Amino acid sequence: MGIDMTVTIGGAAGQGIQTVGDLLALVCHRAGLYLMVINDFESRIRGGHSFMQLRISDEPVYAADDGIHLLVALNRGSLAVHAEEIRAGGYALIDERSEGDDKAGEGGEAGIAVVGFRRLAEEAGGRIMANTVAAGAALGTLGAPDELVESVIKDQFRDKSQTVRDNNLEAARMGRNAVAEIRFDWRLQWPGQNPRGKLVSGAQALALGALAADCRVACFYPMSPATGVMVGMAGYMDRFPLVVEQAEDEIAAINMVIGASFAGVRAMTATSGGGFSLMAEGIGMAGITETPAVVVNAQRPGPATGLPTRTAQGDLHFVIHAAQDEFPRFVLAPRTLDEGYETMIRAFHLAEQYQVPVIVLVDQYFTDSLGIAGRKWVVPEIVERFLVSDAEMENPARYRRFSTSGSGISPRAVPCAGKARVMVTANEHAEDGHLSEAISDRNGQMEKRAKKMKRMVEEMRSPEVLHPDSSLLLVAWGSTCGVVREAVMRLRRENHDVGAVFFSDIWPFPAAAAAVALSGPGQFVMVELNASAQLGALIRAHTGLHAAGAIVRYDGRPMKPGGLMHDAMQYLEVSDG
Amino acid sequence: MGIDMTVTIGGAAGQGIQTVGDLLALVCHRAGLYLMVINDFESRIRGGHSFMQLRISDEPVYAADDGIHLLVALNRGSLAVHAEEIRAGGYALIDERSEGDDKAGEGGEAGIAVVGFRRLAEEAGGRIMANTVAAGAALGTLGAPDELVESVIKDQFRDKSQTVRDNNLEAARMGRNAVAEIRFDWRLQWPGQNPRGKLVSGAQALALGALAADCRVACFYPMSPATGVMVGMAGYMDRFPLVVEQAEDEIAAINMVIGASFAGVRAMTATSGGGFSLMAEGIGMAGITETPAVVVNAQRPGPATGLPTRTAQGDLHFVIHAAQDEFPRFVLAPRTLDEGYETMIRAFHLAEQYQVPVIVLVDQYFTDSLGIAGRKWVVPEIVERFLVSDAEMENPARYRRFSTSGSGISPRAVPCAGKARVMVTANEHAEDGHLSEAISDRNGQMEKRAKKMKRMVEEMRSPEVLHPDSSLLLVAWGSTCGVVREAVMRLRRENHDVGAVFFSDIWPFPAAAAAVALSGPGQFVMVELNASAQLGALIRAHTGLHAAGAIVRYDGRPMKPGGLMHDAMQYLEVSDG
Amino acid sequence: MVDLNAYHNDFENKWCPGCGNFGVLNAVKKALAEQEIPPENVLLVSGIGQAAKTPHFLNCNFFHGLHGRALPVAAGALLANHDLNILVHMGDGDCYGEGGNHLLAALRRNLDVTLLVHDNRVYGLTKGQASPTSRYGFASSAQPFGSFSDAMNPMALALSQGAGFIARGYCGEVDHLAGLIRAGMAYPGFAMIDIMQVCVTYNPVNTYSYYNERILMIDEKEHRADDWQAAIHMALQPEETIPIGIMYQKETRPFTSRIRTLSDGPLIARTRDPSAVQAVLDELG
Amino acid sequence: MVDLNAYHNDFENKWCPGCGNFGVLNAVKKALAEQEIPPENVLLVSGIGQAAKTPHFLNCNFFHGLHGRALPVAAGALLANHDLNILVHMGDGDCYGEGGNHLLAALRRNLDVTLLVHDNRVYGLTKGQASPTSRYGFASSAQPFGSFSDAMNPMALALSQGAGFIARGYCGEVDHLAGLIRAGMAYPGFAMIDIMQVCVTYNPVNTYSYYNERILMIDEKEHRADDWQAAIHMALQPEETIPIGIMYQKETRPFTSRIRTLSDGPLIARTRDPSAVQAVLDELG
Ligand SMILES: Cc1ncc(C[n+]2csc(CCOP(=O)(O)OP(=O)(O)O)c2C)c(N)n1
Ligand SMILES: Cc1ncc(C[n+]2csc(CCOP(=O)(O)OP(=O)(O)O)c2C)c(N)n1
Ligand code: SF4
Ligand code: SF4
Ligand SMILES: [Mg+2]
Ligand SMILES: [Mg+2]
């Protein structure tokens, strides 16, 4: 690996961390570099301390890393927070002191370059461009080619006036000039290649997947970190047969989705744990009425309000069991941006094929992080709707929405589309859809619904296995797979006998495939962002296999390779020894 | 066993089945007989077919039984429905035909006695007393002593006028005289003893337990089959420091309970699955704010609206995992009326001792059935509140509600009761109660909360084991234990080598005790009212022990010993053979 | 006019004999027949309760969902296909209790459906607890010392939030009620009809005779439907008389006409264009 | 008067500089000080949002709960101890969106708390989506083509449901607002104060200058507080001027005085009598 470095932009909420970070990311992306960008926000709009961290590499990267090579400190406080993380030889770019600066932050052992972010911005035409100065300085330190920087700035400000564009170009240039003297150890070799893929966030990947899947109604109630998925779709309402509507609460959101789906279009919602709690009853209704529904749960730490802007994987058991009694559902936990896009297409497909709710389980780390999605994103030519119409019925007047004959999947028609009456109730019902308390109807419908599980489990993709014969397998799911992959690669480079098992399809639990994946010669250890290692419990319950231990975090922060490797060593020493 | 017979009263909803049944139950109770009374309602107010079934015995009974000895058919339809269940030699009491009778129902092989329920009632003073005539006829058939019947009727109508009382006495007498000729094979030997205990429903047992535990606020939204618990308390508002308030929805109910508990009194709610779904977020809030809360979930079949008036045990996994992320909670599933009363006292105690939500998991069969509670119901002299006040603090101004020092249980004070400020948030927080995103606070609080689980699991009572060395153990929880006990007794009488394991304390799962109970020489089979044998899955996940199979029902009806014995034989034949 | 029998089905009715819901059911049939909407073109959406069972007793399409949640289900269905004829049946507990928040939102959206609230001032299906429209002090098994809350005023609520079609009906005046339903369905926007519905089993206060003594048909000549002041006066007047009819009507902009996307026809009828998605992806490089 | 500093604590404030919430915070301190309620005798209850963080910035007892759910928490606390001084802080999304149903119920109960809605007409904490009081067409990242819903009218809503204390305040008029809060706390019953609160970050429409140009203090001499007609007129008038002050006030019967049980003192203060329970059990034989 040639290039592998981390740039952190720190400051107070509202200072424009994102503006700086986006410019850096766009330049790197355009230069053909790989990226992993994480966002660390507090639950506030101004003040406090937030940061954005870009890991830049010439090979694919799967996680944020420890240590900072270059820090862009938009305020002195950020320097204080991050000083210790800066690697020897690293640099911190800071603004000139001015009134109102907090007192903290006097450096550390890193090289410090004082750049007049605000002063230079004023010279370039206005204080508002302080962030462009900072970006210019950072990109200058990294040695980014001028043309590249300028082309990105032009694009970023293309909807603005010529003056604004020019002023920003000037601001960036002044930033670069201000750091011309700096000799930065990790000054990049700029490959000057084509982009390696799309630069997108997880939220965008899910939104675009939903668009590709022909989702036409999206209803939601804002909740971090899920709102980005809905915002990612809303802007396309003018170009697609799509309505994105903010509901009065999450209960309404899920019921609107079910109403839209019942009436014949693909529909979804996105929320986080608290909203998902409120949706539980509705998800049960999707279950008993066999109405397709796609629900994104972007996890954050709980319980209750918890840590609104942070990450976790604490809802796994809950989403599998949410709502009273039993009914089939899917739970899919995409691991990467590419898989996020594809999972949404699959989620809508599976929801309609099996007439069940599909829960796409991601987390703040997944939705809020940016990276390079390298796979080609295929737009399906056709989306199969699995609907029946009058023409396909022997006698539409005798249409039975919940017919128990056949495979367990009853014929789904759309209301008011012909002579067939579509009658649906969230009470238990007879085949025709009328409520019924008869034992035969109850058992018939329960068994019909349960029957689907058999075929559904066959849809589950087997976990991916890296180095199955290792003496230690680290087992993860969803977005945590990235950091595990990274840690495994590094540990193997250090000659440790370690592999990994990655789950993205979680429910119905692919027990047989899991047993195969985990029955290698070594032991396995869970790596999860929840307190009790919930996937580990599922594995135990469904395969009888016991993890040798669990490396868990519940502090709301994404896991880093360093800490994980450290914890994994504990098991490796035993098996190595 | 001397006496063991079943009387069924069938009719349309609204016909007064309950009036007849209650009279019969009261007479039997007063005579010192044992009883098990189940109610089978449809989800409607008038019409259709409902019935009440009394199993009467001179020894304790634990379940309703198959077969009917005496049927009281308030309409002809009931005769049709139940005719086949009547045992040879049994009797059906039916009314004279009159206009508006449905055509169905012409007997079967049972003896049929036509009694002019309505005609005789009119003679006695009014048609409204048809049910008293029916009760008189039934009790006459059973040979109940006149004085006993009359004393019960007098008590039942004690708040009515003398005329009403006399008319009803007359009606009962006429009913009895009308059946004077019947020679009924199971005519009872009336022991004429004192009552064997209290005649109460499950809902009443829970309500009275809550009263004994000093519950002062009960908030709820009506939902079958939980409403009875709240109605069972509401009537005592004039005699106790107790407010029972109907909330606008279940979300409000749980939040009101938490508010009341936070402010310093014991508080509870009761609901069923759909309402419990809506409470999930609130239960998480009780978790993170460490506010005691008692929540009764009286299960009915789902998903969603499901079968509102029927029974199930389908919510076990859901209640254990409800709400995002992880936090400690208790789940208790009382098996009997006595245990229902005691469990409520324990639930409030545990909720306050550990500052956690406690879920009391019952079902329609439990709440709506009546029986004889034979144990003495102890009223605790003192209820421990586990509260701290200024006087107990070193410095009230420095009071830290969420202090992490010590056992994991932080000192709980009441707001506005002194100088100590009680600051509570459903966000993650620092020890003082202010919201905090610091990793140290997050981990500190998560670990403090998790630490409680260790002591909580020690509070769990071990499952009860019958005949541990049997080749087959039937394993059940909650109200289903009754029918299993009955089946085991009968199977053993037939010389089958069968025992049972009964769980009432379910979460935190008493894994060690479960392993001991289930590690006998034989195999074990789950008996549950849900599709997937959810307790079986818990056992597997927490002990690694596998059930040899599962006998499950999800048709919404209480399990009967006959069917269970039949299904159990399948396993016994293998082990016997 | 379509034959009334066309709306009939053979599903066993589950209401009590004498229940006011029968009047509502007949009025719905009549209104549909008079408008010549064939039953297969009607979508009934309901919550849970006695009122919410209504759809089962009509030969139409229906979605009988969760307690309190009929309006969002209807909103979703409407977004998918705004050509649908949607009637929403809810009880007073359903609509003003559990579902209160959705009513507020439907008013804000001006959701173009017709809402029929079978307002019997009691929780029927769960055996007689006080409902949001039960009067203060209403006693029941769950409120043995009477309800502690005042009754909600649904008509005044809707008026206060700018609703464009507000009517009150009575289950004992079937023809009149049918007229209201027809007018509501013809109204482009949210049409809210609160129906005085007698529960013969659990509400001993608001009986047929209670209403028969108080009901007063609004005279269209005396009361101008667009007179908001007169309407609010009616809504707030003490229940010595109970005016029934259209209390208030004005022109408004219905929800589905506010959404540009829908001007190209119902979402369900639009064709999918994969190349448009490809174009979006291509923009991302 | 208690020293204002007594209500101050050292917890770091998390609002944007210039946020209208500071005005509300100061008004609360002032109102409490003027009433001489020591901070340890105040209970603040809130939902989730920027507004709902207010309790953290006061040196009082508080319960900062779930989005939308402050009113039921307050109701429960009040049932437990009706001697509590409860102030409820909610955002417009909190109170009129997620929590709308609880507001309807609080009105019906006449819950004896003082409700302060920090009404910034936007979802602040979640970064600027339209709220129930955002005007039709309000554009944001989540509503790029504008909000499709009309704004709720909270004052008219409360008036329509018989509320007894209805006021509107403005974060830019701290003393005036403090007066309203004082009056609200003194009122025996549900006191609802909707506060025009500027969000400098996400609401570019309803700015300080927007309000400064429109605010008009209600003149107690001109406007009789018990004149419902005048009040509803004010509540419904177009926003050319925005009257602030007590719009309506009348005597009502507060929730906790409706409940017989509570006449013997707060539940929390009552002594338990095991023998009374025993008596109940004995009745069952
Ligand atoms: C979430 C939820 N809570 C409670 C119930 C129980 N429930 C069913 S119907 C009903 C109320 C019925 O009253 P109303 O809406 O007025 O209808 P009516 O029966 O009077 O027509 C209730 C509380 C439920 N089904 N779901
Ligand atoms: C159940 C639930 N849904 C959504 C959220 C996310 N959320 C937090 S605050 C908020 C809205 C904030 O708006 P408002 O109530 O107006 O308060 P403001 O921040 O404007 O003061 C939302 C949607 C949540 N915490 N819980
Ligand atoms: S209980 Fe009341 S509302 Fe329900 S069917 Fe009977 S009369 Fe009608
Ligand atoms: S986002 Fe708006 S409401 Fe929130 S603190 Fe900032 S200015 Fe105030
Ligand atoms: Mg009703
Ligand atoms: Mg707001």
CSV table of C-alpha atoms and ligand atoms in Angstrom, one decimal, chain A residues 45, chain D residues 15-16 19 21 50 120 197 199-202, ligand 4:
chain,number,residue,atom,x,y,z
A,45,ILE,CA,-26.4,22.7,15.8
D,15,TRP,CA,-28.0,26.3,21.6
D,16,CYS,CA,-26.8,28.4,18.7
D,19,CYS,CA,-31.3,31.5,19.3
D,21,ASN,CA,-34.6,30.0,23.2
D,50,GLN,CA,-33.8,22.1,21.0
D,120,ASN,CA,-39.9,28.2,16.0
D,197,GLN,CA,-39.3,31.6,19.0
D,199,CYS,CA,-34.6,29.8,15.0
D,200,VAL,CA,-31.7,31.7,13.5
D,201,THR,CA,-30.3,28.7,11.8
D,202,TYR,CA,-33.1,26.9,10.1
E,4,SF4,S1,-31.1,25.3,15.5
E,4,SF4,FE1,-32.5,27.0,15.7
E,4,SF4,S2,-33.8,26.4,17.5
E,4,SF4,FE2,-32.0,25.1,17.5
E,4,SF4,S3,-30.5,26.2,18.9
E,4,SF4,FE3,-30.1,26.8,16.7
E,4,SF4,S4,-31.3,28.7,16.5
E,4,SF4,FE4,-32.1,27.7,18.3
